[in-house]
Amino acid sequence: MGAVPKHRITSRRRKNRRAQTWAAPSLPHLITCPECGEMIRPYHVCRNCGTYRGRQVLAAKEG
Ligand SMILES: [Zn+2]
């Protein structure tokens, strides 16, 4: 006999648990780049102007 649940999980408890599980990854948080105003992910180099925390990291895309 394998692992058998001791108690029936009610639909309310199951739905509550799933609501918690799926709530977290639904927030893709973005910030605006202080250099160019592009929407970027925090703690990442801006792909538009190539800066991170006010410092030039990548070669800036001209234009
Ligand atoms: Zn930028």
mmCIF file of C-alpha atoms and ligand atoms in Angstrom:
data_model
loop_
_atom_site.group_PDB
_atom_site.id
_atom_site.type_symbol
_atom_site.label_atom_id
_atom_site.label_comp_id
_atom_site.label_asym_id
_atom_site.label_seq_id
_atom_site.Cartn_x
_atom_site.Cartn_y
_atom_site.Cartn_z
ATOM 1 C CA MET A 1 0.000 0.000 0.000
ATOM 2 C CA GLY A 2 1.393 3.338 -0.960
ATOM 3 C CA ALA A 3 0.820 6.753 0.530
ATOM 4 C CA VAL A 4 -2.848 7.146 1.146
ATOM 5 C CA PRO A 5 -4.337 10.412 2.428
ATOM 6 C CA LYS A 6 -5.875 10.027 5.863
ATOM 7 C CA HIS A 7 -8.516 12.660 5.353
ATOM 8 C CA ARG A 8 -10.520 13.860 2.445
ATOM 9 C CA ILE A 9 -9.491 17.347 1.328
ATOM 10 C CA THR A 10 -12.623 19.410 0.922
ATOM 11 C CA SER A 11 -13.094 21.437 -2.235
ATOM 12 C CA ARG A 12 -12.741 24.608 -0.160
ATOM 13 C CA ARG A 13 -9.364 23.615 1.288
ATOM 14 C CA ARG A 14 -8.104 22.426 -2.079
ATOM 15 C CA LYS A 15 -9.150 25.659 -3.774
ATOM 16 C CA ASN A 16 -7.624 27.750 -0.979
ATOM 17 C CA ARG A 17 -4.317 25.938 -1.338
ATOM 18 C CA ARG A 18 -4.286 26.330 -5.115
ATOM 19 C CA ALA A 19 -5.146 29.994 -4.786
ATOM 20 C CA GLN A 20 -2.017 30.463 -2.647
ATOM 21 C CA THR A 21 0.178 28.449 -5.000
ATOM 22 C CA TRP A 22 -0.803 30.379 -8.086
ATOM 23 C CA ALA A 23 -0.863 33.826 -6.523
ATOM 24 C CA ALA A 24 2.919 34.190 -6.251
ATOM 25 C CA PRO A 25 4.239 33.825 -9.838
ATOM 26 C CA SER A 26 1.538 36.055 -11.299
ATOM 27 C CA LEU A 27 3.447 39.242 -10.412
ATOM 28 C CA PRO A 28 6.129 40.056 -12.991
ATOM 29 C CA HIS A 29 7.614 43.071 -11.285
ATOM 30 C CA LEU A 30 9.188 45.658 -13.455
ATOM 31 C CA ILE A 31 10.816 48.997 -12.756
ATOM 32 C CA THR A 32 11.630 51.873 -15.032
ATOM 33 C CA CYS A 33 15.272 52.397 -15.970
ATOM 34 C CA PRO A 34 16.646 55.585 -14.357
ATOM 35 C CA GLU A 35 18.699 56.273 -17.491
ATOM 36 C CA CYS A 36 16.256 55.793 -20.358
ATOM 37 C CA GLY A 37 12.896 55.099 -18.728
ATOM 38 C CA GLU A 38 12.535 51.659 -20.290
ATOM 39 C CA MET A 39 10.658 48.971 -18.349
ATOM 40 C CA ILE A 40 13.311 46.613 -17.005
ATOM 41 C CA ARG A 41 13.592 43.872 -14.397
ATOM 42 C CA PRO A 42 15.178 45.000 -11.127
ATOM 43 C CA TYR A 43 18.786 43.876 -10.410
ATOM 44 C CA HIS A 44 19.315 43.359 -14.131
ATOM 45 C CA VAL A 45 21.273 45.341 -16.681
ATOM 46 C CA CYS A 46 19.036 47.493 -18.862
ATOM 47 C CA ARG A 47 19.010 45.963 -22.334
ATOM 48 C CA ASN A 48 18.130 49.298 -23.920
ATOM 49 C CA CYS A 49 20.943 51.567 -22.666
ATOM 50 C CA GLY A 50 23.250 48.975 -21.089
ATOM 51 C CA THR A 51 23.494 50.561 -17.655
ATOM 52 C CA TYR A 52 23.149 49.070 -14.214
ATOM 53 C CA ARG A 53 22.918 51.292 -11.113
ATOM 54 C CA GLY A 54 24.058 54.334 -13.060
ATOM 55 C CA ARG A 55 27.128 52.597 -14.447
ATOM 56 C CA GLN A 56 27.740 51.711 -18.102
ATOM 57 C CA VAL A 57 28.046 47.933 -18.295
ATOM 58 C CA LEU A 58 27.286 47.082 -21.914
ATOM 59 C CA ALA A 59 27.948 49.000 -25.106
ATOM 60 C CA ALA A 60 25.084 51.432 -25.496
ATOM 61 C CA LYS A 61 22.791 50.947 -28.467
ATOM 62 C CA GLU A 62 22.990 54.175 -30.459
ATOM 63 C CA GLY A 63 19.794 55.717 -31.681
HETATM 64 ZN ZN ZN B 1 18.027 52.033 -19.739
#
